[in-house]
Short mmCIF file of C-alpha atoms and ligand atoms in Angstrom, two decimals:
data_model
loop_
_atom_site.label_atom_id
_atom_site.label_comp_id
_atom_site.label_asym_id
_atom_site.label_seq_id
_atom_site.Cartn_x
_atom_site.Cartn_y
_atom_site.Cartn_z
CA MET A 698 -8.45 -78.68 11.92
CA VAL A 699 -8.44 -81.88 9.89
CA PRO A 700 -5.30 -82.01 7.72
CA ARG A 701 -5.81 -83.90 4.46
CA GLU A 702 -2.32 -85.40 4.68
CA LEU A 703 -3.37 -87.58 7.64
CA PHE A 704 -5.73 -89.39 5.24
CA LEU A 705 -3.31 -90.01 2.38
CA PRO A 706 -1.33 -93.24 1.90
CA GLN A 707 2.46 -93.56 1.67
CA VAL A 708 2.22 -94.17 -2.07
CA MET A 709 -0.36 -92.10 -3.91
CA TRP A 710 -1.16 -90.89 -7.42
CA PRO A 711 -1.99 -87.17 -7.71
CA SER A 712 -3.54 -85.86 -10.91
CA THR A 713 -1.26 -83.43 -12.74
CA GLY A 714 -4.01 -82.37 -15.14
CA GLN A 715 -2.37 -84.41 -17.93
CA GLY A 716 -2.43 -87.74 -16.12
CA TYR A 717 -1.35 -89.31 -12.85
CA ILE A 718 2.12 -89.59 -11.29
CA THR A 719 3.37 -91.87 -8.54
CA VAL A 720 4.53 -90.10 -5.38
CA SER A 721 6.08 -92.02 -2.48
CA LYS A 722 6.42 -90.52 1.00
CA THR A 723 9.41 -92.76 1.74
CA ASP A 724 11.28 -91.84 -1.45
CA ASP A 725 10.52 -88.12 -1.50
CA PRO A 726 8.75 -86.73 1.58
CA GLU A 727 8.88 -83.11 0.36
CA GLU A 728 7.33 -83.93 -2.99
CA TRP A 729 4.71 -86.04 -1.20
CA ARG A 730 3.77 -83.13 1.09
CA ARG A 731 3.68 -80.69 -1.83
CA TRP A 732 1.10 -82.89 -3.60
CA ALA A 733 -0.83 -83.57 -0.39
CA ASP A 734 -1.33 -79.79 -0.06
CA ALA A 735 -2.20 -79.27 -3.74
CA ASP A 736 -5.75 -78.64 -4.92
CA VAL A 737 -5.87 -81.78 -7.04
CA PRO A 738 -7.62 -85.14 -6.76
CA ILE A 739 -5.27 -87.88 -5.51
CA VAL A 740 -5.95 -91.47 -6.50
CA THR A 741 -5.54 -93.94 -3.64
CA GLN A 742 -6.80 -97.14 -5.30
CA TRP A 743 -6.76 -98.49 -8.88
CA ASP A 744 -8.87 -101.19 -10.48
CA ASP A 745 -10.94 -101.99 -7.38
CA GLY A 746 -7.75 -103.01 -5.57
CA HIS A 747 -6.64 -105.59 -8.17
CA HIS A 748 -3.78 -103.39 -9.35
CA ILE A 749 -0.29 -104.40 -8.21
CA GLY A 750 2.80 -102.20 -8.16
CA THR A 751 3.35 -98.48 -7.94
CA THR A 752 2.75 -97.35 -11.52
CA PRO A 753 -0.76 -95.95 -12.13
CA GLY A 754 -3.35 -98.61 -12.96
CA LYS A 755 -6.14 -98.50 -15.57
CA LEU A 756 -9.18 -97.20 -13.70
CA ALA A 757 -9.09 -94.91 -10.65
CA THR A 758 -11.50 -96.50 -8.16
CA SER A 759 -10.87 -94.57 -4.94
CA SER A 760 -9.38 -91.17 -4.27
CA SER A 761 -9.09 -88.18 -2.04
CA SER A 762 -11.26 -85.67 -3.89
CA MET A 763 -9.94 -82.26 -4.90
CA PRO A 764 -10.16 -80.02 -1.78
CA SER A 765 -11.88 -77.12 -3.60
CA ALA A 766 -14.54 -79.56 -4.90
CA VAL A 767 -15.04 -80.94 -1.37
CA PHE A 768 -15.44 -77.50 0.19
CA SER A 769 -17.77 -76.35 -2.55
CA MET A 770 -19.98 -79.40 -1.87
CA PHE A 771 -19.85 -78.65 1.86
CA ALA A 772 -21.05 -75.10 1.11
CA ASP A 773 -23.97 -76.55 -0.88
CA LEU A 774 -24.71 -78.92 1.98
CA SER A 775 -25.05 -75.91 4.35
CA VAL A 776 -25.13 -77.93 7.57
CA THR A 777 -26.34 -76.50 10.85
CA ASP A 778 -25.25 -77.60 14.35
CA GLY A 779 -26.32 -81.12 15.25
CA ALA A 780 -27.37 -82.07 11.70
CA ARG A 781 -27.31 -85.81 11.01
CA VAL A 782 -25.40 -86.63 7.84
CA LEU A 783 -25.08 -89.69 5.64
CA GLU A 784 -22.01 -89.70 3.40
CA VAL A 785 -21.84 -92.06 0.43
CA GLY A 786 -18.30 -92.95 -0.70
CA THR A 787 -16.04 -92.91 2.37
CA GLY A 788 -12.79 -93.20 0.37
CA THR A 789 -9.90 -92.06 2.55
CA GLY A 790 -12.22 -90.91 5.35
CA TRP A 791 -11.17 -87.27 5.08
CA CYS A 792 -14.72 -85.96 4.41
CA ALA A 793 -16.10 -88.12 7.25
CA ALA A 794 -13.49 -86.54 9.56
CA LEU A 795 -14.36 -83.01 8.39
CA LEU A 796 -18.06 -83.72 9.00
CA SER A 797 -17.27 -85.24 12.42
CA ALA A 798 -15.26 -82.16 13.38
CA ARG A 799 -18.14 -79.89 12.41
CA LEU A 800 -21.15 -81.93 13.62
CA GLY A 801 -19.84 -84.47 16.13
CA GLU A 802 -18.91 -88.01 15.12
CA GLN A 803 -22.17 -89.38 16.54
CA ASN A 804 -24.03 -87.49 13.78
CA VAL A 805 -22.00 -88.91 10.90
CA VAL A 806 -22.36 -92.22 9.10
CA SER A 807 -20.46 -93.02 5.92
CA VAL A 808 -20.89 -95.95 3.52
CA GLU A 809 -18.08 -97.40 1.41
CA VAL A 810 -18.54 -100.28 -1.06
CA ASP A 811 -14.95 -101.51 -0.96
CA GLU A 812 -14.11 -103.54 2.12
CA THR A 813 -10.37 -102.76 2.07
CA VAL A 814 -10.96 -99.03 1.53
CA ALA A 815 -13.56 -98.98 4.32
CA GLY A 816 -11.23 -100.83 6.72
CA CYS A 817 -8.38 -98.48 5.93
CA ALA A 818 -10.60 -95.40 6.44
CA ARG A 819 -11.78 -96.73 9.81
CA LYS A 820 -8.15 -97.16 10.96
CA THR A 821 -7.01 -93.78 9.65
CA LEU A 822 -9.98 -92.02 11.23
CA ALA A 823 -9.36 -93.70 14.58
CA ALA A 824 -5.67 -92.76 14.44
CA ALA A 825 -6.71 -89.14 13.84
CA GLY A 826 -9.11 -89.32 16.80
CA TRP A 827 -12.45 -89.66 14.95
CA HIS A 828 -14.97 -92.52 15.22
CA PRO A 829 -17.92 -91.89 12.90
CA GLU A 830 -19.72 -95.06 11.84
CA ILE A 831 -18.16 -96.42 8.64
CA VAL A 832 -20.36 -99.01 6.98
CA THR A 833 -19.07 -101.43 4.36
CA GLY A 834 -21.81 -101.81 1.76
CA ASP A 835 -23.59 -100.37 -1.24
CA GLY A 836 -24.18 -96.69 -0.57
CA LEU A 837 -27.03 -96.69 -3.11
CA LEU A 838 -29.04 -98.41 -0.39
CA GLY A 839 -28.20 -95.70 2.15
CA ARG A 840 -28.16 -96.73 5.80
CA PRO A 841 -31.85 -97.12 6.81
CA ASP A 842 -31.17 -97.95 10.49
CA ARG A 843 -29.83 -94.45 11.17
CA ALA A 844 -32.42 -92.55 9.05
CA PRO A 845 -33.84 -89.93 8.84
CA TYR A 846 -30.92 -87.74 7.83
CA ASP A 847 -30.85 -83.97 7.59
CA ARG A 848 -28.25 -84.09 4.84
CA ILE A 849 -26.88 -86.64 2.38
CA LEU A 850 -23.45 -85.96 0.87
CA VAL A 851 -22.45 -88.16 -2.05
CA THR A 852 -18.77 -88.04 -2.99
CA VAL A 853 -19.01 -90.41 -5.95
CA GLY A 854 -20.84 -89.76 -9.24
CA VAL A 855 -24.30 -91.12 -10.07
CA HIS A 856 -26.41 -91.28 -13.20
CA GLU A 857 -29.57 -92.19 -11.29
CA VAL A 858 -30.60 -90.96 -7.84
CA PRO A 859 -31.61 -94.05 -5.84
CA ARG A 860 -35.01 -94.20 -4.15
CA ALA A 861 -33.42 -95.08 -0.79
CA TRP A 862 -31.76 -91.67 -0.44
CA ILE A 863 -35.05 -89.81 -0.83
CA GLU A 864 -36.78 -92.22 1.54
CA GLN A 865 -34.06 -91.76 4.16
CA ILE A 866 -33.86 -87.97 4.20
CA ARG A 867 -36.28 -85.90 6.19
CA PRO A 868 -38.64 -83.42 4.44
CA GLY A 869 -36.68 -80.25 3.72
CA GLY A 870 -33.37 -82.14 3.94
CA VAL A 871 -30.67 -81.51 1.34
CA LEU A 872 -28.87 -84.03 -0.90
CA VAL A 873 -25.66 -82.99 -2.64
CA MET A 874 -24.18 -85.24 -5.31
CA PRO A 875 -22.18 -85.30 -8.55
CA TRP A 876 -24.76 -86.20 -11.22
CA GLY A 877 -24.51 -86.66 -14.97
CA THR A 878 -25.61 -88.77 -17.91
CA ARG A 879 -23.42 -91.46 -19.50
CA TYR A 880 -22.59 -89.17 -22.43
CA SER A 881 -19.13 -87.95 -21.39
CA GLY A 882 -18.43 -88.77 -17.74
CA GLN A 883 -18.78 -85.09 -16.94
CA ASN A 884 -20.93 -84.34 -13.88
CA ALA A 885 -22.43 -81.30 -12.29
CA ILE A 886 -23.16 -80.98 -8.59
CA ALA A 887 -26.89 -81.45 -7.98
CA CYS A 888 -28.20 -79.80 -4.83
CA LEU A 889 -31.66 -81.25 -4.19
CA THR A 890 -34.17 -80.52 -1.45
CA ALA A 891 -36.54 -83.31 -0.40
CA ALA A 892 -40.17 -82.20 -0.68
CA GLY A 893 -41.49 -84.81 1.74
CA ASP A 894 -43.79 -86.45 -0.83
CA GLY A 895 -41.12 -88.77 -2.26
CA SER A 896 -39.78 -86.18 -4.69
CA ALA A 897 -36.69 -83.97 -4.53
CA GLY A 898 -35.41 -81.19 -6.72
CA GLY A 899 -33.04 -78.28 -7.07
CA HIS A 900 -30.38 -76.59 -9.15
CA PHE A 901 -26.96 -77.74 -10.26
CA THR A 902 -24.27 -75.63 -8.64
CA GLY A 903 -21.32 -76.15 -10.99
CA ALA A 904 -19.31 -78.50 -13.17
CA THR A 905 -17.31 -81.35 -11.70
CA ARG A 906 -15.83 -84.73 -12.57
CA PHE A 907 -16.07 -87.63 -10.13
CA MET A 908 -15.54 -91.37 -10.47
CA HIS A 909 -18.87 -93.21 -10.66
CA VAL A 910 -20.47 -95.64 -8.25
CA ARG A 911 -19.42 -99.19 -9.09
CA SER A 912 -22.77 -100.35 -10.41
CA GLN A 913 -23.27 -97.29 -12.63
CA ARG A 914 -19.88 -97.27 -14.37
CA LEU A 915 -20.09 -97.08 -18.15
CA ASP A 916 -19.35 -100.48 -19.60
CA TRP A 917 -17.64 -99.06 -22.71
CA PRO A 918 -19.18 -100.24 -25.98
CA GLU A 919 -17.08 -102.63 -28.10
CA PHE A 920 -16.03 -100.77 -31.24
CA ASP A 921 -16.39 -103.92 -33.40
CA ASP A 922 -20.04 -104.34 -32.43
CA TYR A 923 -20.76 -100.96 -34.02
CA LEU A 924 -18.37 -101.06 -36.96
CA PRO A 925 -17.58 -104.67 -37.87
CA GLY A 926 -14.99 -105.39 -40.58
CA GLU A 927 -12.64 -103.08 -42.44
CA GLY A 928 -13.52 -99.58 -43.63
CA TRP A 929 -16.87 -97.85 -43.41
CA PRO A 930 -19.98 -100.09 -43.47
CA ALA A 931 -21.98 -99.99 -46.73
CA ASP A 932 -24.88 -98.05 -45.16
CA THR A 933 -22.66 -95.24 -43.83
CA ARG A 934 -24.19 -91.80 -44.31
CA ARG A 935 -21.61 -89.11 -45.16
CA SER A 936 -21.94 -85.37 -44.68
CA THR A 937 -20.00 -82.38 -43.40
CA THR A 938 -20.32 -80.06 -40.42
CA GLY A 939 -19.23 -76.51 -39.74
CA LEU A 940 -19.54 -76.86 -35.94
CA PRO A 941 -16.06 -76.44 -34.39
CA ALA A 942 -14.75 -79.41 -32.34
CA ALA A 943 -14.14 -77.10 -29.37
CA GLN A 944 -17.89 -76.65 -29.01
CA ILE A 945 -18.35 -80.38 -28.44
CA VAL A 946 -15.18 -81.26 -26.52
CA ASP A 947 -12.72 -79.16 -24.59
CA GLU A 948 -9.70 -80.27 -22.65
CA SER A 949 -11.31 -80.02 -19.23
CA ASP A 950 -14.74 -81.00 -20.56
CA TYR A 951 -16.26 -78.49 -18.14
CA ALA A 952 -17.85 -76.33 -20.82
CA ALA A 953 -21.55 -75.61 -20.36
CA SER A 954 -22.14 -76.55 -24.03
CA ASN A 955 -20.93 -80.11 -23.29
CA PHE A 956 -23.15 -80.37 -20.26
CA ALA A 957 -26.19 -79.08 -22.17
CA VAL A 958 -25.59 -81.59 -24.98
CA SER A 959 -25.03 -84.44 -22.50
CA LEU A 960 -28.41 -83.76 -20.88
CA GLN A 961 -30.23 -84.01 -24.18
CA ILE A 962 -28.55 -87.18 -25.45
CA PRO A 963 -28.38 -89.47 -22.41
CA GLU A 964 -28.48 -92.68 -24.46
CA CYS A 965 -25.14 -92.02 -26.11
CA ALA A 966 -21.47 -92.26 -25.12
CA ARG A 967 -18.96 -89.79 -26.55
CA THR A 968 -15.22 -90.17 -26.74
CA PHE A 969 -12.52 -88.34 -28.68
CA ALA A 970 -8.93 -88.64 -29.81
CA ARG A 971 -6.30 -86.39 -31.31
CA SER A 972 -3.97 -87.77 -33.97
CA PRO A 973 -0.31 -86.72 -34.32
CA GLN A 974 -1.41 -84.74 -37.44
CA GLY A 975 -3.61 -82.62 -35.17
CA VAL A 976 -6.86 -84.10 -36.45
CA GLN A 977 -9.35 -84.44 -33.69
CA THR A 978 -11.89 -87.22 -33.97
CA ILE A 979 -15.12 -87.44 -32.02
CA TRP A 980 -16.82 -90.81 -31.78
CA LEU A 981 -20.41 -91.28 -30.64
CA PHE A 982 -21.93 -94.65 -29.73
CA GLY A 983 -25.63 -95.28 -29.12
CA LEU A 984 -26.29 -97.00 -25.79
CA GLY A 985 -29.77 -98.29 -26.68
CA ASP A 986 -28.85 -99.52 -30.17
CA LEU A 987 -25.83 -99.81 -32.45
CA SER A 988 -25.97 -96.30 -33.90
CA TRP A 989 -22.58 -94.64 -34.26
CA ALA A 990 -21.01 -91.48 -35.64
CA ALA A 991 -17.45 -90.32 -36.29
CA VAL A 992 -16.44 -86.74 -37.04
CA PHE A 993 -12.96 -85.76 -38.22
CA PHE A 994 -12.02 -82.16 -37.46
CA ASP A 995 -9.11 -80.78 -39.47
CA GLU A 996 -6.46 -78.45 -38.08
CA ASP A 997 -7.79 -75.78 -40.40
CA ALA A 998 -10.79 -74.67 -38.36
CA SER A 999 -12.32 -72.83 -41.33
CA ALA A 1000 -12.74 -76.07 -43.32
CA ASP A 1001 -15.90 -78.15 -42.93
CA SER A 1002 -15.30 -81.43 -41.10
CA ARG A 1003 -16.16 -84.91 -42.37
CA VAL A 1004 -19.07 -86.70 -40.70
CA TYR A 1005 -19.80 -90.45 -40.95
CA GLN A 1006 -22.95 -91.89 -39.35
CA GLY A 1007 -24.51 -95.34 -39.23
CA GLY A 1008 -27.40 -97.18 -37.56
CA PRO A 1009 -30.98 -96.12 -36.88
CA ARG A 1010 -30.09 -92.84 -35.13
CA SER A 1011 -28.06 -90.04 -36.64
CA LEU A 1012 -26.10 -89.26 -33.51
CA TRP A 1013 -24.09 -86.38 -34.90
CA ASP A 1014 -27.28 -84.68 -36.14
CA GLU A 1015 -28.66 -85.08 -32.61
CA VAL A 1016 -25.54 -83.48 -31.12
CA GLU A 1017 -25.81 -80.56 -33.56
CA ALA A 1018 -29.51 -80.09 -32.74
CA ALA A 1019 -28.74 -80.25 -28.99
CA HIS A 1020 -26.00 -77.67 -29.42
CA ARG A 1021 -28.32 -75.42 -31.48
CA TRP A 1022 -30.93 -75.67 -28.70
CA TRP A 1023 -28.38 -74.63 -26.07
CA TYR A 1024 -27.27 -71.70 -28.22
CA GLY A 1025 -30.89 -70.69 -28.85
CA GLN A 1026 -31.55 -70.62 -25.10
CA GLY A 1027 -28.83 -67.98 -24.68
CA ARG A 1028 -25.98 -70.42 -23.85
CA PRO A 1029 -27.02 -71.11 -20.22
CA GLY A 1030 -24.39 -72.20 -17.69
CA HIS A 1031 -24.52 -75.27 -15.42
CA GLU A 1032 -26.16 -73.31 -12.60
CA GLU A 1033 -29.20 -72.48 -14.71
CA PHE A 1034 -30.11 -76.15 -15.07
CA GLY A 1035 -31.82 -78.21 -12.39
CA LEU A 1036 -32.94 -81.75 -11.63
CA THR A 1037 -36.19 -83.14 -10.22
CA VAL A 1038 -36.64 -86.71 -9.06
CA THR A 1039 -40.41 -87.24 -9.14
CA ALA A 1040 -42.31 -89.19 -6.50
CA ASP A 1041 -42.53 -92.10 -8.96
CA GLY A 1042 -38.76 -92.05 -9.50
CA ARG A 1043 -38.42 -90.32 -12.90
CA GLN A 1044 -35.52 -87.91 -13.39
CA GLN A 1045 -36.34 -84.66 -15.14
CA VAL A 1046 -33.75 -82.07 -16.05
CA TRP A 1047 -34.95 -78.51 -16.50
CA LEU A 1048 -33.73 -75.08 -17.42
CA GLY A 1049 -34.56 -72.11 -15.21
CA GLU A 1050 -37.59 -73.62 -13.50
CA PRO A 1051 -38.88 -77.16 -12.98
CA SER A 1052 -41.70 -76.81 -15.52
CA THR A 1053 -39.31 -76.03 -18.41
CA LEU A 1054 -37.95 -79.46 -19.23
CA VAL A 1055 -34.78 -79.90 -21.28
CA PRO A 1056 -35.65 -81.87 -24.46
CA VAL A 1057 -34.35 -85.43 -24.62
CA ARG A 1058 -33.49 -86.60 -28.16
C1 SAM B 1142 -13.92 -90.06 -4.76
S1 SAM B 1142 -13.92 -91.33 -3.58
C2 SAM B 1142 -14.56 -90.54 -2.14
C3 SAM B 1142 -13.63 -89.57 -1.49
C4 SAM B 1142 -13.88 -89.44 -0.02
N1 SAM B 1142 -15.09 -88.75 0.29
C5 SAM B 1142 -12.70 -88.86 0.75
O1 SAM B 1142 -12.87 -88.02 1.59
O2 SAM B 1142 -11.59 -89.32 0.52
C6 SAM B 1142 -15.30 -92.33 -4.04
C7 SAM B 1142 -15.48 -93.56 -3.20
O3 SAM B 1142 -16.77 -94.09 -3.47
C8 SAM B 1142 -16.69 -95.49 -3.36
N2 SAM B 1142 -17.86 -96.12 -3.98
C9 SAM B 1142 -18.07 -96.49 -5.27
N3 SAM B 1142 -19.28 -97.06 -5.43
C10 SAM B 1142 -19.86 -97.04 -4.21
C11 SAM B 1142 -21.12 -97.49 -3.70
N4 SAM B 1142 -22.02 -98.07 -4.50
N5 SAM B 1142 -21.36 -97.32 -2.38
C12 SAM B 1142 -20.46 -96.74 -1.55
N6 SAM B 1142 -19.26 -96.31 -1.97
C13 SAM B 1142 -18.96 -96.44 -3.28
C14 SAM B 1142 -15.37 -95.82 -4.00
O4 SAM B 1142 -14.91 -97.11 -3.61
C15 SAM B 1142 -14.49 -94.67 -3.50
O5 SAM B 1142 -13.82 -95.03 -2.34
#
């Protein structure tokens, strides 16, 4: 038994679904325990540790992941007795303790990029009676000295699977990680088996949302670079769309349609906002060039929505085509898609089987 509460700090920031709240064990122990037991992610560090005070900071940079997400990843990992596991993203140390309890601490090594977080995890683990090796460093490099591993569990999101992980896992070994493009920040859990020839592949097992590894965070585009000056640029292309906003964004962002679109338009970042008048706006920004699109969805869902696009790509047209493709394929769910990392390091996303590649626009 490895209680999560042993790995949570005195002051923590659970997610309520609408945002984050501050909960202090000293001020309200009952409330603290209620949140510690809740199936929600709990932020334990903001802004890479530069945040001061107890109000939530800007960017969540370390957390105790949502227990149901952790256990679902453990199920995908399907460890057997004595398996040697590399964890990437130690965070609070709770997953490292769970792995130690199951496999023996000598079989567990966990890498954490943040020195303070790693130090804190080491102390908390020791206080709870566990001593897996906690390495301070970049988990994208793995931990070659202890390779080969039977399993690699990544508890932080990636856009690209690093070579080192495939080199450090034994043939037939399983890698489980939150993976996604830069489109929306949404991830799905990729469960890949190493072939032994430098490639790895397998299905996604469900939708998830994880913070991203430090070096792969989206450096958000500057709005003014895309739309300088006042009003719409002179070359703006105007049109309308009948596609409902809910097909392109939903509150949780876990919809399969979003995932399918995100796979097809990796070189694009999408954001959205809702005005007090109930108008929802979707913005798209090209990541390889300065293409942009804005779509204004009216409250009245039956009315066509206004589309504005600029730059060499017509990003909204790409989103519509990607959505049409998904619909035409019979609206497949996350689990029907899969990922292959080829021996020469290319990432290929497929539908149904590895030879049926998802089109990239
Ligand atoms: C969601 S938390 C992990 C939760 C953790 N497994 C637990 O049980 O509490 C993600 C962690 O990954 C760490 N991280 C980010 N980039 C990393 C990298 N390149 N290498 C290793 N750790 C990284 C963050 O600092 C953060 O602590």
